mmCIF file of N, CA, C and O in Angstrom:
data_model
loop_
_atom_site.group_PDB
_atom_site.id
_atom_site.type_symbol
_atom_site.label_atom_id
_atom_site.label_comp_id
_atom_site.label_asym_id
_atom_site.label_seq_id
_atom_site.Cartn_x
_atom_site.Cartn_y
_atom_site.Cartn_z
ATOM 1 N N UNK Q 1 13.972 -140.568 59.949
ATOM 2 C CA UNK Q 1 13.584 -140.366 58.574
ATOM 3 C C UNK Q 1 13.356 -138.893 58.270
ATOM 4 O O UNK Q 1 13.736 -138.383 57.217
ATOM 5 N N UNK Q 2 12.692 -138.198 59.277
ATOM 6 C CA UNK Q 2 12.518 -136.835 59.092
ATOM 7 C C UNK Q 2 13.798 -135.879 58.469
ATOM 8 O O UNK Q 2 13.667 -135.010 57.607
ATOM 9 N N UNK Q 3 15.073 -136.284 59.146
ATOM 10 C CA UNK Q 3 16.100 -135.724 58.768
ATOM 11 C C UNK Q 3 16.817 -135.785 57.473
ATOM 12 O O UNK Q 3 17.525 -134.875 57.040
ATOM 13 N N UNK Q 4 16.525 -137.233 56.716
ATOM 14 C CA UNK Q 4 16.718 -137.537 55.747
ATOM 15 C C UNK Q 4 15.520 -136.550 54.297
ATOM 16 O O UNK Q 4 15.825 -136.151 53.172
ATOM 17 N N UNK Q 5 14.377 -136.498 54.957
ATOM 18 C CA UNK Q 5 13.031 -135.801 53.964
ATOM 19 C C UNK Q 5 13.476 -134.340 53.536
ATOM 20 O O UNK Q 5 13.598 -133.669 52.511
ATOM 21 N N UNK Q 6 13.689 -134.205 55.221
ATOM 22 C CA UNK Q 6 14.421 -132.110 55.045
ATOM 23 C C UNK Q 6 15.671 -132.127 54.089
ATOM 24 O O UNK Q 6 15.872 -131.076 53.479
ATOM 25 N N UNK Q 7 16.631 -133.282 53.849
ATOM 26 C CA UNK Q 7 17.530 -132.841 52.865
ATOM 27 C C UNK Q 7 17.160 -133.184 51.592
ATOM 28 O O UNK Q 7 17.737 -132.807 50.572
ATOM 29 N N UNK Q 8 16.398 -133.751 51.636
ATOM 30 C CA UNK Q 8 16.260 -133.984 50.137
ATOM 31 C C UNK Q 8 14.972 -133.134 49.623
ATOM 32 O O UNK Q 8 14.682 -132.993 48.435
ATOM 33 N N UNK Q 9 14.189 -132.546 50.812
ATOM 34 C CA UNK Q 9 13.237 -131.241 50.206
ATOM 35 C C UNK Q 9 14.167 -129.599 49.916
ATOM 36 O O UNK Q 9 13.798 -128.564 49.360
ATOM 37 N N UNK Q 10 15.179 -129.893 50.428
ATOM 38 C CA UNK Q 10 15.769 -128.834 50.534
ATOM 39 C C UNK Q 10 16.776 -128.877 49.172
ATOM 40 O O UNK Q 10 16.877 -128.004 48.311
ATOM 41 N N UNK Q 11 17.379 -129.977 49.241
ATOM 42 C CA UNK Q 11 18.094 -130.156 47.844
ATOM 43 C C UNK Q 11 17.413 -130.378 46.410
ATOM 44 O O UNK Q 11 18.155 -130.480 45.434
ATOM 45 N N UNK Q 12 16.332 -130.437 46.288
ATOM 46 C CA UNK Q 12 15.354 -130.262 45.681
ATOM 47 C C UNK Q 12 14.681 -128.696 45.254
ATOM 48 O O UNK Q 12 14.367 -128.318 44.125
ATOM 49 N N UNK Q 13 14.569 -127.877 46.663
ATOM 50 C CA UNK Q 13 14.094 -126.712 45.615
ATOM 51 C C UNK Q 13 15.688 -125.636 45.590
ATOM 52 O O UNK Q 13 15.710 -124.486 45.152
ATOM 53 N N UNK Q 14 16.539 -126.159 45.999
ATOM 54 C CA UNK Q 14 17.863 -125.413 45.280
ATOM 55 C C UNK Q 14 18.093 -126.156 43.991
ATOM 56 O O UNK Q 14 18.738 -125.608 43.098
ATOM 57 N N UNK Q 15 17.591 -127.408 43.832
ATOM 58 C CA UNK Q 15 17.988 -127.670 42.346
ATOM 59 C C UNK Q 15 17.267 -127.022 41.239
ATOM 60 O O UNK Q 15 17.789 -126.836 40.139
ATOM 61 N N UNK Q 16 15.567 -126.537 41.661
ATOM 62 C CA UNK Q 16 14.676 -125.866 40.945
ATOM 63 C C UNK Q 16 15.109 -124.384 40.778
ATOM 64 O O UNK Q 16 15.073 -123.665 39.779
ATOM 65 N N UNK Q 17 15.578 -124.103 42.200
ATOM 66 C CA UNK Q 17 15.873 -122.760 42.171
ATOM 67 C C UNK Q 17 17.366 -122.832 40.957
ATOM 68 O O UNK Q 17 17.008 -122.552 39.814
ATOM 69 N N UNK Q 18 18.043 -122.977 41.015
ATOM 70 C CA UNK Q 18 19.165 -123.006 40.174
ATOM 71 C C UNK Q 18 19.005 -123.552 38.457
ATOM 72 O O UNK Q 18 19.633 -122.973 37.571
ATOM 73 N N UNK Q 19 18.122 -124.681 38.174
ATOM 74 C CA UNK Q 19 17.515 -124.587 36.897
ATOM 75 C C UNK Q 19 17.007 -123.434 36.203
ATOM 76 O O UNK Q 19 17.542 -122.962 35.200
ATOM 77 N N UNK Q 20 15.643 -122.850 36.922
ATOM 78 C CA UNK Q 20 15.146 -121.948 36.911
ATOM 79 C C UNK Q 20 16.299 -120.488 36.406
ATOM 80 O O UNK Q 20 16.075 -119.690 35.496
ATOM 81 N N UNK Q 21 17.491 -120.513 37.314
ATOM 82 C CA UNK Q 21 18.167 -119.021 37.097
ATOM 83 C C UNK Q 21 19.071 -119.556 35.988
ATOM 84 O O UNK Q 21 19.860 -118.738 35.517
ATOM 85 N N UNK Q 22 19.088 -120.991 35.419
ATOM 86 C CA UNK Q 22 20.033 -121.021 34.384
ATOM 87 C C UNK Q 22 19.495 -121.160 32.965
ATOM 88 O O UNK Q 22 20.187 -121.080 31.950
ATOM 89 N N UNK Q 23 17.854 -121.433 33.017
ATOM 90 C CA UNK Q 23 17.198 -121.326 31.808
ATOM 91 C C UNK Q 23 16.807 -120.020 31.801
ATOM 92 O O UNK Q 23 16.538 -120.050 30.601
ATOM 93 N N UNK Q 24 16.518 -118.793 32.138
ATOM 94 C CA UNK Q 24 15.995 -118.078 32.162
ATOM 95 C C UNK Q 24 16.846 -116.911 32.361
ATOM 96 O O UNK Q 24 16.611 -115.927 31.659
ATOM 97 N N UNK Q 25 17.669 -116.871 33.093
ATOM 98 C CA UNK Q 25 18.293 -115.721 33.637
ATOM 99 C C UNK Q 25 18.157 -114.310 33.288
ATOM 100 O O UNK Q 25 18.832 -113.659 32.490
ATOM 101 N N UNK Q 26 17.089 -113.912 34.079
ATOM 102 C CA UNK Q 26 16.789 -112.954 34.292
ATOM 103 C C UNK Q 26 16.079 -112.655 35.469
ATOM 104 O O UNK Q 26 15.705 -113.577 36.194
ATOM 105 N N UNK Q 27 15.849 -111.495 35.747
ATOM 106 C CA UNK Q 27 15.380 -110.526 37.491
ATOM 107 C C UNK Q 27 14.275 -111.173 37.463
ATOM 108 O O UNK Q 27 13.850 -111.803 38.431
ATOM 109 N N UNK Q 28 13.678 -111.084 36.322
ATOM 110 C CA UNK Q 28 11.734 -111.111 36.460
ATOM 111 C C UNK Q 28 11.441 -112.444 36.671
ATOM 112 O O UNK Q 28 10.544 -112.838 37.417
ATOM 113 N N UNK Q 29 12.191 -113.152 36.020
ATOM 114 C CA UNK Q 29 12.296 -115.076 36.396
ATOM 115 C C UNK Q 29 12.741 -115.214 37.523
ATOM 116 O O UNK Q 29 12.376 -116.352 37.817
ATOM 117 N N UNK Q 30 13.213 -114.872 38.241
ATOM 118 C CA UNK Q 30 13.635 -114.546 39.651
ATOM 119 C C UNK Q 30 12.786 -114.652 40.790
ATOM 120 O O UNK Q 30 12.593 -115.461 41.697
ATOM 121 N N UNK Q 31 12.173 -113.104 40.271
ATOM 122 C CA UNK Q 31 10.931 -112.665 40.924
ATOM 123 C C UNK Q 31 9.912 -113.770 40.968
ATOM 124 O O UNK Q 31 9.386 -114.167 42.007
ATOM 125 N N UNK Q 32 9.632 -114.314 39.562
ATOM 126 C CA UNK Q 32 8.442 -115.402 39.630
ATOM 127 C C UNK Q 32 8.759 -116.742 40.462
ATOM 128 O O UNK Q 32 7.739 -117.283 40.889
ATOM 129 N N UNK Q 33 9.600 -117.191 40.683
ATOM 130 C CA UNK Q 33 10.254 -118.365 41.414
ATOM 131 C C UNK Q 33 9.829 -118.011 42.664
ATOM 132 O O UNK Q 33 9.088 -118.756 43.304
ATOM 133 N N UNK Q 34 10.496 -116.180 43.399
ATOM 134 C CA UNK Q 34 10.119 -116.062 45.063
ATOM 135 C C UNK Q 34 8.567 -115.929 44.636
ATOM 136 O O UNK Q 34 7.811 -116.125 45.588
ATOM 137 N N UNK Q 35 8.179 -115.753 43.891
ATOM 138 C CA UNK Q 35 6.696 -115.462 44.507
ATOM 139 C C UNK Q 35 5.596 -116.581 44.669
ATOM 140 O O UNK Q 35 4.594 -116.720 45.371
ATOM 141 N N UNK Q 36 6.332 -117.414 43.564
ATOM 142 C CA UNK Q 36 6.141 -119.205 43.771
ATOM 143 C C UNK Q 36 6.349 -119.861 44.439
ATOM 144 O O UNK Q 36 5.519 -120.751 44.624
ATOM 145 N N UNK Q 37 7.653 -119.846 45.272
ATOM 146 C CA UNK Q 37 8.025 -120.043 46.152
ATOM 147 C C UNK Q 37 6.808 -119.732 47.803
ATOM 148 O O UNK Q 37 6.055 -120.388 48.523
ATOM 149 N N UNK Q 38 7.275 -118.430 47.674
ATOM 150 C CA UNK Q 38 6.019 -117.937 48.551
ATOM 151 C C UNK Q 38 4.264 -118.417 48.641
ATOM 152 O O UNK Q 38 3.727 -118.999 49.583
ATOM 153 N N UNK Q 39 3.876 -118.142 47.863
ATOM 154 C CA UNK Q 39 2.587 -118.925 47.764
ATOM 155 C C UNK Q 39 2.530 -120.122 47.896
ATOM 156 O O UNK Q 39 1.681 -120.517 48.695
ATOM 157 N N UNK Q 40 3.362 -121.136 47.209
ATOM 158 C CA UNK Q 40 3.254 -122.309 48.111
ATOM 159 C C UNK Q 40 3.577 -122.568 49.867
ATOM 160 O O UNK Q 40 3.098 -123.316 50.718
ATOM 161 N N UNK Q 41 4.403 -121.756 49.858
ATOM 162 C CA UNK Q 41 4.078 -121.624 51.804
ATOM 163 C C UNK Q 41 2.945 -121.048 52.302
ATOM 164 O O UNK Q 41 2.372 -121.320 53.358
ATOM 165 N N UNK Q 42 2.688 -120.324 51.568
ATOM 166 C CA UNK Q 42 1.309 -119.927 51.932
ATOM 167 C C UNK Q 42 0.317 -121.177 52.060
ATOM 168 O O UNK Q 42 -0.258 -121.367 53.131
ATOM 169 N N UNK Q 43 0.097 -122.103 50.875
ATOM 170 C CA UNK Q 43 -0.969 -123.143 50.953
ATOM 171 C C UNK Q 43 -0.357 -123.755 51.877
ATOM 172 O O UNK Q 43 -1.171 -123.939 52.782
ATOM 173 N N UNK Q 44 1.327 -124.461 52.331
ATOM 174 C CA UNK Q 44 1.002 -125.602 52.588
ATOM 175 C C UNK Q 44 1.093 -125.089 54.588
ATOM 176 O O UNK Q 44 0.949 -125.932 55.474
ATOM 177 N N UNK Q 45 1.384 -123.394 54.903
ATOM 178 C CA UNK Q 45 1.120 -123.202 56.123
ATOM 179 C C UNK Q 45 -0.234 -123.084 56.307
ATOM 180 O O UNK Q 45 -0.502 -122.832 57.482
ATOM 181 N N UNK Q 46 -1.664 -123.215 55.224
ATOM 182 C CA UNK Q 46 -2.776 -122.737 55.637
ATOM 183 C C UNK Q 46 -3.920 -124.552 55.476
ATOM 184 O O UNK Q 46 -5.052 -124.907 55.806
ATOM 185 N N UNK Q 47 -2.478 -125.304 54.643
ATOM 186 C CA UNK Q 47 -3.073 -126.663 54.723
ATOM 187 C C UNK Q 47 -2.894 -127.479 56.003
ATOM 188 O O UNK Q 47 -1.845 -127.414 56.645
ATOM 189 N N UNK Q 48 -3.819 -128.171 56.335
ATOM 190 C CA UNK Q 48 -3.840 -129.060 58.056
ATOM 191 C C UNK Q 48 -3.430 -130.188 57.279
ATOM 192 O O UNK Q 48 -4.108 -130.861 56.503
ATOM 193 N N UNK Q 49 -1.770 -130.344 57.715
ATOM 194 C CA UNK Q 49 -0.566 -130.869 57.048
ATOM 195 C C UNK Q 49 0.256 -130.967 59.039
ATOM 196 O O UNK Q 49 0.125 -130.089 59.893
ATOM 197 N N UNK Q 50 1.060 -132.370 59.208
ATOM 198 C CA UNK Q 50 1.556 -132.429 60.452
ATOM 199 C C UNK Q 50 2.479 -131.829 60.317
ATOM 200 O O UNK Q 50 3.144 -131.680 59.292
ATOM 201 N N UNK Q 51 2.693 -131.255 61.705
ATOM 202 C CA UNK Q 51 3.981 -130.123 62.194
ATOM 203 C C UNK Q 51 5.496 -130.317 61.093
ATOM 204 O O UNK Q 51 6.096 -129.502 60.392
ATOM 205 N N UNK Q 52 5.699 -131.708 61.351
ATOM 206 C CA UNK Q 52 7.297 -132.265 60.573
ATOM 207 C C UNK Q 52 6.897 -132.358 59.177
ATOM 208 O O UNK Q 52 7.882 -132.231 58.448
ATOM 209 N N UNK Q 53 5.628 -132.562 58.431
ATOM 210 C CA UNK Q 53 5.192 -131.896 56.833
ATOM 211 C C UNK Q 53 5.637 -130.862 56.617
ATOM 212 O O UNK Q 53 6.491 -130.696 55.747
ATOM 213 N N UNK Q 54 5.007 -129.589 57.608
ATOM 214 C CA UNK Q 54 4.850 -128.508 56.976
ATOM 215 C C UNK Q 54 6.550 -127.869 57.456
ATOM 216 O O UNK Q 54 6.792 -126.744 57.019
ATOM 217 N N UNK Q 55 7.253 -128.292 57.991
ATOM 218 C CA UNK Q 55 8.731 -128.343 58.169
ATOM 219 C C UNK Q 55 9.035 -128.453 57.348
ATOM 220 O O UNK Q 55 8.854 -127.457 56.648
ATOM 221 N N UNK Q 56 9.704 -129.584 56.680
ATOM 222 C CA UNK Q 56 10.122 -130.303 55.534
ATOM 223 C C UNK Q 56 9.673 -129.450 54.208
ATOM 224 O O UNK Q 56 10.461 -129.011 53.370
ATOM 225 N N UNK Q 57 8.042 -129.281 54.182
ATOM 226 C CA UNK Q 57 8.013 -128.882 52.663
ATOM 227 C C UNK Q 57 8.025 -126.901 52.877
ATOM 228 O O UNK Q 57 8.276 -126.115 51.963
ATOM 229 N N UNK Q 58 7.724 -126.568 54.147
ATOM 230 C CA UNK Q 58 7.724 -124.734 54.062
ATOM 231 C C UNK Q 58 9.197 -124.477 54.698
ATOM 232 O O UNK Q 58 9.781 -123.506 54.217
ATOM 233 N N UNK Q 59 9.679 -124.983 55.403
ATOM 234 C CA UNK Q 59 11.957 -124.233 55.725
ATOM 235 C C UNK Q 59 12.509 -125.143 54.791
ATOM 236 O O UNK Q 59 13.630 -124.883 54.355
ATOM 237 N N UNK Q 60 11.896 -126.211 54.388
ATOM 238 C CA UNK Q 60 13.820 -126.922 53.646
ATOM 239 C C UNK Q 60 12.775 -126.678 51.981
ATOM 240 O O UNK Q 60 12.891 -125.555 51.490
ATOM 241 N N UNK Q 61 12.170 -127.330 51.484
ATOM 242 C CA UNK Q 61 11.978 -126.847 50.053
ATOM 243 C C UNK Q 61 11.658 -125.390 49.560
ATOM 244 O O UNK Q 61 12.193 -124.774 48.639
ATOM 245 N N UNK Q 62 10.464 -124.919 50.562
ATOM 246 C CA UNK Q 62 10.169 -123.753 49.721
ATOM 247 C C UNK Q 62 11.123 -122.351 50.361
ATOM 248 O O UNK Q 62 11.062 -121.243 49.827
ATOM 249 N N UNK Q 63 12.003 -122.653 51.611
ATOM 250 C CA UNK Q 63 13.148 -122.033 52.154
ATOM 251 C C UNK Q 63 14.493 -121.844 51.179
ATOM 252 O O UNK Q 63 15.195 -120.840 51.052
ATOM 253 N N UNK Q 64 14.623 -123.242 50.489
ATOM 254 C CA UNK Q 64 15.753 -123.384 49.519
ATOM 255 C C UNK Q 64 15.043 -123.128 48.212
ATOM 256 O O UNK Q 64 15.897 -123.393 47.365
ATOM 257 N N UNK Q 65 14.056 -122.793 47.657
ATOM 258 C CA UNK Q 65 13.518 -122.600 46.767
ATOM 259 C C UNK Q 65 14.090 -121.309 46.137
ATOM 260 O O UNK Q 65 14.669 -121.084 45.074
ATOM 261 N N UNK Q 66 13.527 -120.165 47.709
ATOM 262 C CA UNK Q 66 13.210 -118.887 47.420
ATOM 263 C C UNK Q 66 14.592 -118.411 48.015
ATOM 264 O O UNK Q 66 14.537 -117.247 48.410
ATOM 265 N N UNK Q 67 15.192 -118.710 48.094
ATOM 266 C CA UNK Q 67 16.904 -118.369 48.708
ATOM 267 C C UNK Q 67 17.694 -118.697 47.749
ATOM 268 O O UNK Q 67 17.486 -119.742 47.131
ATOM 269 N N UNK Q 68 18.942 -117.724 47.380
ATOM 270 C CA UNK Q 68 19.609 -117.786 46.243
ATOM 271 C C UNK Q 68 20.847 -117.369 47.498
ATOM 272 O O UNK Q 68 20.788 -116.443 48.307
ATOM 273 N N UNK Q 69 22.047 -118.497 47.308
ATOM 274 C CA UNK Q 69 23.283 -117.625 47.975
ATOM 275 C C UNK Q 69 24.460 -117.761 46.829
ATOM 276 O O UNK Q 69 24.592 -118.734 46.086
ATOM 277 N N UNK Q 70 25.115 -116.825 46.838
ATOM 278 C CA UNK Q 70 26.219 -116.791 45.470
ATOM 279 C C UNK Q 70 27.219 -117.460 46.217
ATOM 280 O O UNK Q 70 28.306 -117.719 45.700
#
């Protein structure tokens, strides 16, 4: 099941991430996404969350969040 969670956390914040750059498009909307991005890894690496949680929601969502590849 784990393998199944990571793709769909991951396909999830590339879908945010890509909303995000198509309503907005601009640098500074950009910026606010990584830094959103970021801070939520921040909580959920400083939340006592199990190892394959904080996998799933800090490398595949907030990894694909804050990653843009053209």
């Amino acid at each position: 099941m784990t393998p199944v969670l990571f793709v769909v956390a991951a396909s999830t914040g590339a879908v945010l991430r890509h909303a995000g750059h198509q309503l907005l498009r601009t640098v500074p909307a950009l910026l606010v996404v990584n830094v959103v991005g970021s801070g939520l890894l921040g909580l959920i690496i400083g939340a006592d969350l199990s190892r394959s949680t904080t996998t799933i929601l800090g490398a595949a969502f907030c990894g694909s969040l804050t990653t843009y590849s053209g």
